[in-house]
Coordinates of C-alpha atoms and ligand atoms in Angstrom, one line a residue:
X1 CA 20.6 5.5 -17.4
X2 CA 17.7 7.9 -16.0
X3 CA 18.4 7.8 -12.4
X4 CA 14.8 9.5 -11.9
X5 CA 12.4 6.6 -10.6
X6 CA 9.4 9.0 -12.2
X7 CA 11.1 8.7 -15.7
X8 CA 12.6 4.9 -15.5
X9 CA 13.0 3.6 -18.3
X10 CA 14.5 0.4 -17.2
X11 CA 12.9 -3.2 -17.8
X12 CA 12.7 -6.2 -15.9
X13 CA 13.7 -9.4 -17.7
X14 CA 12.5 -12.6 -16.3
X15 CA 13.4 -15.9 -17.4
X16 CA 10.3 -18.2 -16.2
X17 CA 10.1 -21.4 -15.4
X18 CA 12.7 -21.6 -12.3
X19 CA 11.8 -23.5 -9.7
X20 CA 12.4 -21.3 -6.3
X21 CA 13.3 -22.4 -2.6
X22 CA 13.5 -20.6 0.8
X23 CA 12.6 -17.7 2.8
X24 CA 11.5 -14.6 2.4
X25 CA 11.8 -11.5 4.9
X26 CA 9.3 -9.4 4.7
X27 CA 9.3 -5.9 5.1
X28 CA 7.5 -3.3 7.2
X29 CA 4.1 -2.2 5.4
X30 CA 3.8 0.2 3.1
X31 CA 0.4 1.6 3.7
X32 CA 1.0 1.3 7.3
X33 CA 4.0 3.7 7.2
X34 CA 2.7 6.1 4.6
X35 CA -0.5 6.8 6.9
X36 CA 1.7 6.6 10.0
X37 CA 4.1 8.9 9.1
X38 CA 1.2 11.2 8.3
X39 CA 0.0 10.7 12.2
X40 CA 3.6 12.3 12.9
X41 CA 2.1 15.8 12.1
X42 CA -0.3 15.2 15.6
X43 CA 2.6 15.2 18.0
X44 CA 4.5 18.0 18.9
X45 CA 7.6 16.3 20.0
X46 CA 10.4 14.3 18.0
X47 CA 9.1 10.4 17.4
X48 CA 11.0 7.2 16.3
X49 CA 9.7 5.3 13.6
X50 CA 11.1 1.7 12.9
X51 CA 10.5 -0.9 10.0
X52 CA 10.2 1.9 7.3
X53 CA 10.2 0.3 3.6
X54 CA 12.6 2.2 1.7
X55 CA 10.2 2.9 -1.3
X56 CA 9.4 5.6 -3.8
X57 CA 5.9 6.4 -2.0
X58 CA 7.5 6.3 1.2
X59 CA 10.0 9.1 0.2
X60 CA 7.3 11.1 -1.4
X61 CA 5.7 11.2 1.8
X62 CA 9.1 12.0 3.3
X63 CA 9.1 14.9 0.8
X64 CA 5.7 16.2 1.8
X65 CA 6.3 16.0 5.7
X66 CA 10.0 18.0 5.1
X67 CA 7.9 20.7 2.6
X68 CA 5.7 21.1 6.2
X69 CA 8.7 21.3 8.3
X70 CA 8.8 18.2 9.5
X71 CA 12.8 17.3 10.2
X72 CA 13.7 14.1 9.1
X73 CA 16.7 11.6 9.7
X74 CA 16.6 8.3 8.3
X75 CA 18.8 5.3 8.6
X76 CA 18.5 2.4 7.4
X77 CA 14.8 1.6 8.2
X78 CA 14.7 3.5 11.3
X79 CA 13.3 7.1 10.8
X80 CA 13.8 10.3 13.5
X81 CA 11.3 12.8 12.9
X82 CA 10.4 16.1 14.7
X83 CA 7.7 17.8 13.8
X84 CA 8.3 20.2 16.4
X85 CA 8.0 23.4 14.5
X86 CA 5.4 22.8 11.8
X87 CA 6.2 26.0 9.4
X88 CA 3.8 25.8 6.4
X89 CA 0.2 24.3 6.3
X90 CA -0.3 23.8 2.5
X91 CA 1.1 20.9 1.0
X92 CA 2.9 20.7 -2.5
X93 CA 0.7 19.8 -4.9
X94 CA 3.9 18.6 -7.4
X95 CA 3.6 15.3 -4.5
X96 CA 0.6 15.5 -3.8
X97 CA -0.2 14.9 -7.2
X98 CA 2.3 11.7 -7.6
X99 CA 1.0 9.8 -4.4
X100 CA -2.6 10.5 -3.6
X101 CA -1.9 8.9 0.2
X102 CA 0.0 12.3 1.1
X103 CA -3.7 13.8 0.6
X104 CA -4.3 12.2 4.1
X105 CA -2.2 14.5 6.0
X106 CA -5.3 16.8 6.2
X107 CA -6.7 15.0 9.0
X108 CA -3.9 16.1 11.3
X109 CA -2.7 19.1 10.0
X110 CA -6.0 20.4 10.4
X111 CA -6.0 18.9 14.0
X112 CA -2.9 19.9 15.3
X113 CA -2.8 23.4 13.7
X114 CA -6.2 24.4 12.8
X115 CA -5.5 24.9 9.1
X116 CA -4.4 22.5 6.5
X117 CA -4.7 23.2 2.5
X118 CA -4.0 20.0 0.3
X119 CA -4.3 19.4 -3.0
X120 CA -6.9 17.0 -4.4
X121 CA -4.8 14.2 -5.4
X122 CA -6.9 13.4 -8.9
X123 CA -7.7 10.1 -10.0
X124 CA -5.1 7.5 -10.7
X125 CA -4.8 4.7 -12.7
X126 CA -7.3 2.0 -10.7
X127 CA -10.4 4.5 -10.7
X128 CA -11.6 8.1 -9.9
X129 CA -11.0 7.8 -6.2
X130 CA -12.7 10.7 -4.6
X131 CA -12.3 12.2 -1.1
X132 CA -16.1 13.1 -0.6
X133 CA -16.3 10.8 3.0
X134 CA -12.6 12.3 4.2
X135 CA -14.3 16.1 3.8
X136 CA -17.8 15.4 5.2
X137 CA -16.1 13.7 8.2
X138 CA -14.0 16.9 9.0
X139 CA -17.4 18.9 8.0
X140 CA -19.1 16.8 11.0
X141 CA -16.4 17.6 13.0
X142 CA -17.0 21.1 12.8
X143 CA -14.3 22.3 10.1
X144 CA -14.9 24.5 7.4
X145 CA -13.7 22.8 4.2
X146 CA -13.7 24.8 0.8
X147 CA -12.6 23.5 -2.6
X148 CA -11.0 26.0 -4.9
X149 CA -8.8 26.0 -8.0
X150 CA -8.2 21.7 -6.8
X151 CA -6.9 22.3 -3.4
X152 CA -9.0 21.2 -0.2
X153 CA -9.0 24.5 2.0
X154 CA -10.0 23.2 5.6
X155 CA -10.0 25.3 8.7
X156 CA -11.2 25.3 12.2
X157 CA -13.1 28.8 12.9
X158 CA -13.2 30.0 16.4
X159 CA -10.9 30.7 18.9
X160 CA -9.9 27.5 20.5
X161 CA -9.2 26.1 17.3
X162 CA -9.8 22.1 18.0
X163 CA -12.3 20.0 15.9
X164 CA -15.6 19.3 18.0
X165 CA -16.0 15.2 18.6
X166 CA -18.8 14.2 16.5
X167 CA -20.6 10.6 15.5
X168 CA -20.1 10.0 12.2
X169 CA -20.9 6.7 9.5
X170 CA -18.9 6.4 6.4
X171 CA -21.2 5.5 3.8
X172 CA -18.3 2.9 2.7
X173 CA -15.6 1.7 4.8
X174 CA -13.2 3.3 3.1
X175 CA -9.5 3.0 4.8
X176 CA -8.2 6.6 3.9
X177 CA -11.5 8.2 5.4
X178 CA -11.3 6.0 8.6
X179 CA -7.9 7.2 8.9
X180 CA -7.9 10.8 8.3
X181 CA -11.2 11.0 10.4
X182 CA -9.5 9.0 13.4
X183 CA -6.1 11.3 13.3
X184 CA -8.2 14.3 13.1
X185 CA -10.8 13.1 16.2
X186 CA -7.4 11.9 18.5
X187 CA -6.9 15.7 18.7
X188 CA -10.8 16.7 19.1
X189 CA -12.8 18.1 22.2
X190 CA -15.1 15.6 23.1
X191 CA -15.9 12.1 21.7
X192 CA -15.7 10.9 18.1
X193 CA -17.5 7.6 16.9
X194 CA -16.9 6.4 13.3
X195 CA -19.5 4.0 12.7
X196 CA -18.6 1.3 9.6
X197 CA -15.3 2.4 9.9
X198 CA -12.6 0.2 7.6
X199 CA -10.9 -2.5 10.0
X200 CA -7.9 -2.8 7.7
X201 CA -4.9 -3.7 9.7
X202 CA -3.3 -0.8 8.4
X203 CA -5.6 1.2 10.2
X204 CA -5.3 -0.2 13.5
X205 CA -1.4 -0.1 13.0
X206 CA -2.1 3.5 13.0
X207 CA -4.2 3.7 15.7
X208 CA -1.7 1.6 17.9
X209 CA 0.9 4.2 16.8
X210 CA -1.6 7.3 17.6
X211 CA -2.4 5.1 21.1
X212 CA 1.5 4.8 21.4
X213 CA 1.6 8.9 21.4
X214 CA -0.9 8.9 24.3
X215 CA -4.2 8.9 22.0
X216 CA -7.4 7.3 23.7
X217 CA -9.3 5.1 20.8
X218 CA -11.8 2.1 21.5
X219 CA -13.1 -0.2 18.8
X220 CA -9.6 -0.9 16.8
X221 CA -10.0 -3.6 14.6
X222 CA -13.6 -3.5 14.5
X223 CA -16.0 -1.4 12.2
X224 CA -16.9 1.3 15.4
X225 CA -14.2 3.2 16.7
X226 CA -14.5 5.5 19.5
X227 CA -11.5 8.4 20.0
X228 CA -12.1 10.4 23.3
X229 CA -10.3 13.6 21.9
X230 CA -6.7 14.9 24.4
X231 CA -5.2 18.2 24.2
X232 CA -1.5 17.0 22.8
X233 CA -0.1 13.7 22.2
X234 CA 3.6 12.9 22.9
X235 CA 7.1 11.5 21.7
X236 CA 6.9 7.5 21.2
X237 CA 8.9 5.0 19.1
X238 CA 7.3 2.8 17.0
X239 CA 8.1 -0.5 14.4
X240 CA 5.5 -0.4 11.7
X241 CA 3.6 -4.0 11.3
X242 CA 5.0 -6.5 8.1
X243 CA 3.6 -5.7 4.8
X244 CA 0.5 -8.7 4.4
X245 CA 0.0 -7.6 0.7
X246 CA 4.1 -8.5 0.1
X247 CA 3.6 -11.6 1.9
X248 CA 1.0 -12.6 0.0
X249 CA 2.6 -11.4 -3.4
X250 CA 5.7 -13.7 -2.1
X251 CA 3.2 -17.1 -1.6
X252 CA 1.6 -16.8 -4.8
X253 CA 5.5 -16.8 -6.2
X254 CA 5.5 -20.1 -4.6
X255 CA 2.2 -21.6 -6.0
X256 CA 2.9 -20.0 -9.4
X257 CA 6.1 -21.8 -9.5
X258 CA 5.5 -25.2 -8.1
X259 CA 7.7 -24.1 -5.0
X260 CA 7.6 -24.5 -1.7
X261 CA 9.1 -20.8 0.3
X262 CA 8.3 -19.8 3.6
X263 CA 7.8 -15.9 5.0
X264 CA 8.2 -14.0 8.4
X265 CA 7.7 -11.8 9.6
X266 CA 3.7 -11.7 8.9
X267 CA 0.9 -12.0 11.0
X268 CA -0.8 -15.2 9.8
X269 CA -4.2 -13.6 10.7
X270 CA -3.8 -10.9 8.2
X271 CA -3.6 -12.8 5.5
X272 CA -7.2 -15.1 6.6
X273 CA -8.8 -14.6 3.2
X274 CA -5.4 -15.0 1.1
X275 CA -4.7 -18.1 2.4
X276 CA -8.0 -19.8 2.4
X277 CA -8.0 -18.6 -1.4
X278 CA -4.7 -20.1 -2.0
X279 CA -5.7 -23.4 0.1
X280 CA -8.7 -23.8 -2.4
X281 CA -6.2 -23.5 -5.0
X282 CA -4.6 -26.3 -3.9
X283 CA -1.3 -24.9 -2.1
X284 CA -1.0 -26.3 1.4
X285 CA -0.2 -23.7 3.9
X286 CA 1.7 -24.5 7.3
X287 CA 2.0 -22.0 10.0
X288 CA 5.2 -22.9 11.0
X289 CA 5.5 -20.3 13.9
X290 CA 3.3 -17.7 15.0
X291 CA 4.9 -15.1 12.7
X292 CA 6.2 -17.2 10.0
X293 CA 4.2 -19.4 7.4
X294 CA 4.9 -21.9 4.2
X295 CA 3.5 -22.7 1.2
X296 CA 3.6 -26.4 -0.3
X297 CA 2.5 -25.9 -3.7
X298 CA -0.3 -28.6 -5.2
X299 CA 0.3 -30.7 -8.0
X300 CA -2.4 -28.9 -10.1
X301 CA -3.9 -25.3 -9.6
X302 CA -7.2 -25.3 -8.9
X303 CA -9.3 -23.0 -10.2
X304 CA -11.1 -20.5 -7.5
X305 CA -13.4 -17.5 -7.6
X306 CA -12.3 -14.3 -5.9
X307 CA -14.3 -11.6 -4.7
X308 CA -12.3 -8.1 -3.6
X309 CA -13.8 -6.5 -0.6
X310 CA -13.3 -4.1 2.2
X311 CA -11.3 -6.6 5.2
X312 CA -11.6 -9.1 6.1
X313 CA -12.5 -9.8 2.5
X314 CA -9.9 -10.8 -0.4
X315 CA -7.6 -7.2 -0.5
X316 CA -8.5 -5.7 -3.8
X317 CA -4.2 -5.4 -3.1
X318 CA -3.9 -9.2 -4.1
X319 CA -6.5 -9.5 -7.3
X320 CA -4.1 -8.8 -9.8
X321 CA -1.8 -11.4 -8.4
X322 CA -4.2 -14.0 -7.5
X323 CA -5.5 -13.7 -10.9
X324 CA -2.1 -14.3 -12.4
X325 CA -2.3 -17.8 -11.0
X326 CA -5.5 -18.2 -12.0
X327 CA -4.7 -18.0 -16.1
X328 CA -2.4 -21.2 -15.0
X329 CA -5.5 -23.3 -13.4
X330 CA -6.6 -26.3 -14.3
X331 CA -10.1 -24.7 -15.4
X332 CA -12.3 -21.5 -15.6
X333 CA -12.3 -19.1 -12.4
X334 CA -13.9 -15.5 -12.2
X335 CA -12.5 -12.6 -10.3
X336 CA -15.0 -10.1 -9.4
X337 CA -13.7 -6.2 -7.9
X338 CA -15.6 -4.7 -5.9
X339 CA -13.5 -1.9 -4.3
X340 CA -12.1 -0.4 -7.2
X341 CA -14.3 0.4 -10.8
X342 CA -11.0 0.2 -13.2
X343 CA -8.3 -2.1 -11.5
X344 CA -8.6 -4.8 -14.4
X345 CA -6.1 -3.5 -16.7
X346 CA -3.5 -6.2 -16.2
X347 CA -6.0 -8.9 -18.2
X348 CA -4.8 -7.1 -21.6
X349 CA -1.3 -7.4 -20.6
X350 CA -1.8 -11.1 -19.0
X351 CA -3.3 -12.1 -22.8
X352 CA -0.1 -11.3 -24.2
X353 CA 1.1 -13.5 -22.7
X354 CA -1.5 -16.3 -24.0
X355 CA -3.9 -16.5 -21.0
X356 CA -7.7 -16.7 -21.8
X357 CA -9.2 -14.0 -19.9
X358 CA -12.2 -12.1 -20.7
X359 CA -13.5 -9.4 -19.2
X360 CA -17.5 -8.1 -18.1
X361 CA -17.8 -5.3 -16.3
X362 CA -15.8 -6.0 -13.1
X363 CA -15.7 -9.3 -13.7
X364 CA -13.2 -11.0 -15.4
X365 CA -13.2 -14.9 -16.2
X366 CA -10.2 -16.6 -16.6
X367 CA -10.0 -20.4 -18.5
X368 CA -6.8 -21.2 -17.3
X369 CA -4.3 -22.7 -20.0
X370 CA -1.6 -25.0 -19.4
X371 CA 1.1 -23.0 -20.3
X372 CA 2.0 -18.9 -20.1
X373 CA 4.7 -17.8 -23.3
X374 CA 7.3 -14.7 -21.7
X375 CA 6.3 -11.4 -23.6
X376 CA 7.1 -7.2 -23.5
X377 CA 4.1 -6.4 -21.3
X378 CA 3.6 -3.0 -19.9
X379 CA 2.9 -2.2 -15.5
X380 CA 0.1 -0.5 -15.4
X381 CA -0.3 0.4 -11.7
X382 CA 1.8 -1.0 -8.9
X383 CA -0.5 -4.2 -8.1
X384 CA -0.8 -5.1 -11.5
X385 CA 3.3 -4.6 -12.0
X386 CA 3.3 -7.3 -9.1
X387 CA 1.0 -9.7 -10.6
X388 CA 3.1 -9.2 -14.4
X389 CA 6.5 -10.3 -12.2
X390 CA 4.0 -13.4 -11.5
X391 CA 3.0 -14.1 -14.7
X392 CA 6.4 -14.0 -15.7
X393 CA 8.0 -16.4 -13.5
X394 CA 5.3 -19.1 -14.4
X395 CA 5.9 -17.9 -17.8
X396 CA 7.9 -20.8 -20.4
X397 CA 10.9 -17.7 -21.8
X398 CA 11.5 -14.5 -21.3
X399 CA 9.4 -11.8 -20.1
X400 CA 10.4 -8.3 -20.4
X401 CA 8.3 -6.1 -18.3
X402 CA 8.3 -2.5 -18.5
X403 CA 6.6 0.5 -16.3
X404 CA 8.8 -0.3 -13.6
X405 CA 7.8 3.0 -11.9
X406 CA 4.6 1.7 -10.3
X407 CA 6.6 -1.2 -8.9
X408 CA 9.3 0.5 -7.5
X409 CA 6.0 2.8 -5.4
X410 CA 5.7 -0.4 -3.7
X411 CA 7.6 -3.5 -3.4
X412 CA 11.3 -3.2 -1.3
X413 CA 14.2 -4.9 -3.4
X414 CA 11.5 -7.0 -5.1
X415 CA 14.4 -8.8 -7.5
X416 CA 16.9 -9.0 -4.6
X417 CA 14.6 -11.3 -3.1
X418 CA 12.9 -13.2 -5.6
X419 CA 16.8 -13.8 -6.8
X420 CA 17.4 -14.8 -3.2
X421 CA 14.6 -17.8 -3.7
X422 CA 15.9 -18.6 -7.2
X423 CA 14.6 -16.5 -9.4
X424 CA 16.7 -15.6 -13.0
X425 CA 15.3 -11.6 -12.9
X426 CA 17.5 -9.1 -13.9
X427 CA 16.9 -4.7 -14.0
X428 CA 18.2 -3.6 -17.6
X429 CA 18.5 -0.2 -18.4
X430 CA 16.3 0.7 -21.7
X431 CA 18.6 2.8 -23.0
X432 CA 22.2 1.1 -22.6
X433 CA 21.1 -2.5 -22.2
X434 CA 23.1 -3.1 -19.0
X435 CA 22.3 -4.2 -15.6
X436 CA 20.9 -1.2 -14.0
X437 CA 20.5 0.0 -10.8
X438 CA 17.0 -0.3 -8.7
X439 CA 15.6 2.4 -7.3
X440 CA 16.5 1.9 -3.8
X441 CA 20.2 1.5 -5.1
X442 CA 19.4 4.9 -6.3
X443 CA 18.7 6.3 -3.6
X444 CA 21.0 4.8 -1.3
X445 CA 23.9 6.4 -3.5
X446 CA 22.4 9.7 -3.8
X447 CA 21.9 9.4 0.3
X448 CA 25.6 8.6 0.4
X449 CA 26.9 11.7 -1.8
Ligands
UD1_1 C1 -6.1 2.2 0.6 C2 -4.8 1.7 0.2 C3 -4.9 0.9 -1.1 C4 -6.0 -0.1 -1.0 C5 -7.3 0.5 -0.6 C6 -8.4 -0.5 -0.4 C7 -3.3 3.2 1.2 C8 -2.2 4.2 1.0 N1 -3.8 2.7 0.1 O1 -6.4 3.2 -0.4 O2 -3.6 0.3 -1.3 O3 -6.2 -0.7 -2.3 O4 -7.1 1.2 0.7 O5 -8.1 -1.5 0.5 O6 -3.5 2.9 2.4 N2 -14.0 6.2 -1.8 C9 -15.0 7.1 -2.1 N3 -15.0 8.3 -1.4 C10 -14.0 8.6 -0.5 C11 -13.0 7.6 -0.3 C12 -13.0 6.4 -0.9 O7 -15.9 6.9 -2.9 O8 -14.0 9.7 0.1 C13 -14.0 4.9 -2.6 C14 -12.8 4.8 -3.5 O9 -13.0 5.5 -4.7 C15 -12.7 3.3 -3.7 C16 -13.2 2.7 -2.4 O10 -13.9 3.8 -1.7 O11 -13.6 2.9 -4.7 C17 -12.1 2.3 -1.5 O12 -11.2 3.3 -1.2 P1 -10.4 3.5 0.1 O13 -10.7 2.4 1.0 O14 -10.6 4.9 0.6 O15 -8.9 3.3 -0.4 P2 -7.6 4.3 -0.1 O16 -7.6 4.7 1.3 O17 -7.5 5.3 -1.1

């Protein structure tokens, strides 16, 4: 068996059709701690990071904080990391290159240490995904930013070396711009105001975190922040908020299979436009406690028109899951993506497995059937690898779903859990046929040796 997660060639079999019961635990979010382990590069003094998801991306990111200097200890989901002595400022494009999130260590490497070259991170497999808003930001801000040969080159001229406070308004509210631009102002002389900034919750996780380290931002949660720019920021400790997209993920599982599961920890707020969509759908949802909800599944699914958008909108993070309950409806439903221009490439896979889906533009129109058939069907980005598992389980047979490298970026012990509720999903390795390993089992054991 491969033991790389880059070159897994393991499948995921799913036998559909099982009812599943119980409770999820949810783990900490993924885009939270990618960006906030980023926001480690600001402080000068060791900082404690708790609720880490062990994931692929997250040990990427890892990888590009150590190839900095950053000194890293993990265990279990609580990280130790100094980033005391900051030794290089350009970071490896080999990672760079696999996890376009790592690009948004510019902000504060350029903040703290008045230089940071980083390579463009390309396109992936959901769009072109340019960084146009994150460089004109640090351009307002006074840095000079160069591209050559694909690689960012952003300095701070002068003598004093900190960014100048600026006001600036992201043409979209796009949640990496808001965050490198917010990072890279908590360091600033003066006052920085992002106007139509994102109000993910990811990014207000990260500005609690850069508040917890002594920052001074206004505005969180809302589409104006204000940073009031402080020489240094200092040592804190820190639990990374529940993953909302995992959550969700985890209720559709429910409504896909008839079942009724509960999840906490979430904030039920985070998850406003998930859950009206999945109350139109039919599924009855019962906050249960403030940090823990259910899903009673209808007896029919109803169909129901999505829209992706910027939050509080639908998360363009659920689409390919929603939509995968959607081919199961009880009539014709569109989904419409806004965010991204090419994160529809599940509907070829999702018609393998008989649903009627067809697509125009970024629209795609779903007549739901009564019945999915299990098929091979191929991951095509992490979401979409997600919304296959989905498919699957509401599936009649087998589905064998390959690719599994996209969903390993994302989703902690994914078939641990969903075996927990019920589920009959099992890892094979592609090239002996036996159970295999996941990729957090992986790199537990190579942790251990
Ligand atoms: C983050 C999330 C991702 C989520 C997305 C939207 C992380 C690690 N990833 O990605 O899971 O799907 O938010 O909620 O947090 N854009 C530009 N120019 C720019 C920046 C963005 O045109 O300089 C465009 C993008 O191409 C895209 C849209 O803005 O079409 C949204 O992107 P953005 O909000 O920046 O997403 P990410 O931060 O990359």
């Amino acid at each position: 068996m491969s033991n790389s997660p880059e070159a897994d060639n393991s499948v995921l079999e799913i036998w559909g059709q099982h009812p599943l019961a119980g409770h999820v635990s949810i783990s900490g979010a993924k885009n939270s701690a990618l960006v906030v382990m980023a926001g480690i590069l600001l402080c000068s003094q060791p900082c404690r990071l708790r609720n880490i998801p062990n994931l692929v991306d997250v040990h990427r990111m890892a990888a590009v904080l150590t190839a900095l200097g950053v000194k890293i200890k993990q265990e279990d989901d609580c990280w130790e990391l100094d980033p005391s002595d900051i030794s290089h400022t350009r970071a490896p494009y080999e990672i760079v290159s696999k996890l376009r999130a790592s690009f948004f260590v510019i902000g504060p490497l350029l903040a703290r240490m008045g230089v940071a070259r980083i390579p463009l991170p390309g396109g992936c497999a959901i769009g072109a995904r340019p960084v146009e808003l994150h460089v004109r930001g640090l351009q307002a801000m006074g840095a000079n930013v160069q591209i050559e040969h694909g690689t960012v080159h952003a300095c701070i001229p002068g003598i004093r070396k900190r960014l100048q406070g600026a006001n600036i308004y992201l043409d979209y509210p796009s949640v990496g711009a808001t965050e490198t631009l917010m990072m890279a102002a908590t360091l600033a002389e003066g006052d920085t105001v992002i106007d139509n900034a994102a109000q993910e919750p990811e990014v207000a996780d990260l500005a609690n975190f850069c508040r917890a380290m002594g920052a001074r931002i206004r505005g969180v949660g809302t589409k104006t922040l204000t940073i009031s720019g402080v020489p240094s920021l200092h040592s804190t400790d820190y639990a990374i908020v529940p993953d909302r997209i995992e959550a969700g993920t985890f209720l559709i599982a429910g409504a896909i299979t008839r079942s009724k599961i509960s999840v906490s920890p979430i904030v039920p707020e985070q998850l406003g436009a998930v859950i009206a969509k999945l109350q139109e759908a039919g599924s009855q949802i019962v906050v249960e406690s403030p940090n823990r909800i259910s899903l009673i599944p209808g007896d029919e699914i109803q169909a129901t028109d999505i829209q992706t958008l910027p939050y509080p909108g639908f998360p363009t993070d659920m689409q390919a899951q929603f939509m995968a309950l959607m081919t199961l409806s009880n009539g014709s439903s569109m989904v419409t993506e806004t965010v991204f221009e090419n994160r529809l490439r599940h509907v070829a896979e999702f018609s393998r497995m008989g649903a009627n889906v067809r697509v125009n533009g970024n629209c795609a129109i779903i007549q739901g059937v009564p019945m999915l058939s299990g098929a091979p069907v191929m991951a095509t980005d992490l979401r979409a690898s997600a919304a296959l598992v989905l498919a699957g389980l509401g599936a009649q047979g087998k589905t064998v779903m390959s690719g599994l490298q996209h969903l390993d970026r994302g989703y902690e012990q994914l078939e641990r859990k969903l075996t927990k509720l019920g589920a009959r999903i099992t890892r094979i390795d592609g090239t002996t046929g036996q159970v295999a390993e996941t990729s957090e089992e992986i790199t537990a054991s190579r942790r251990s040796r």
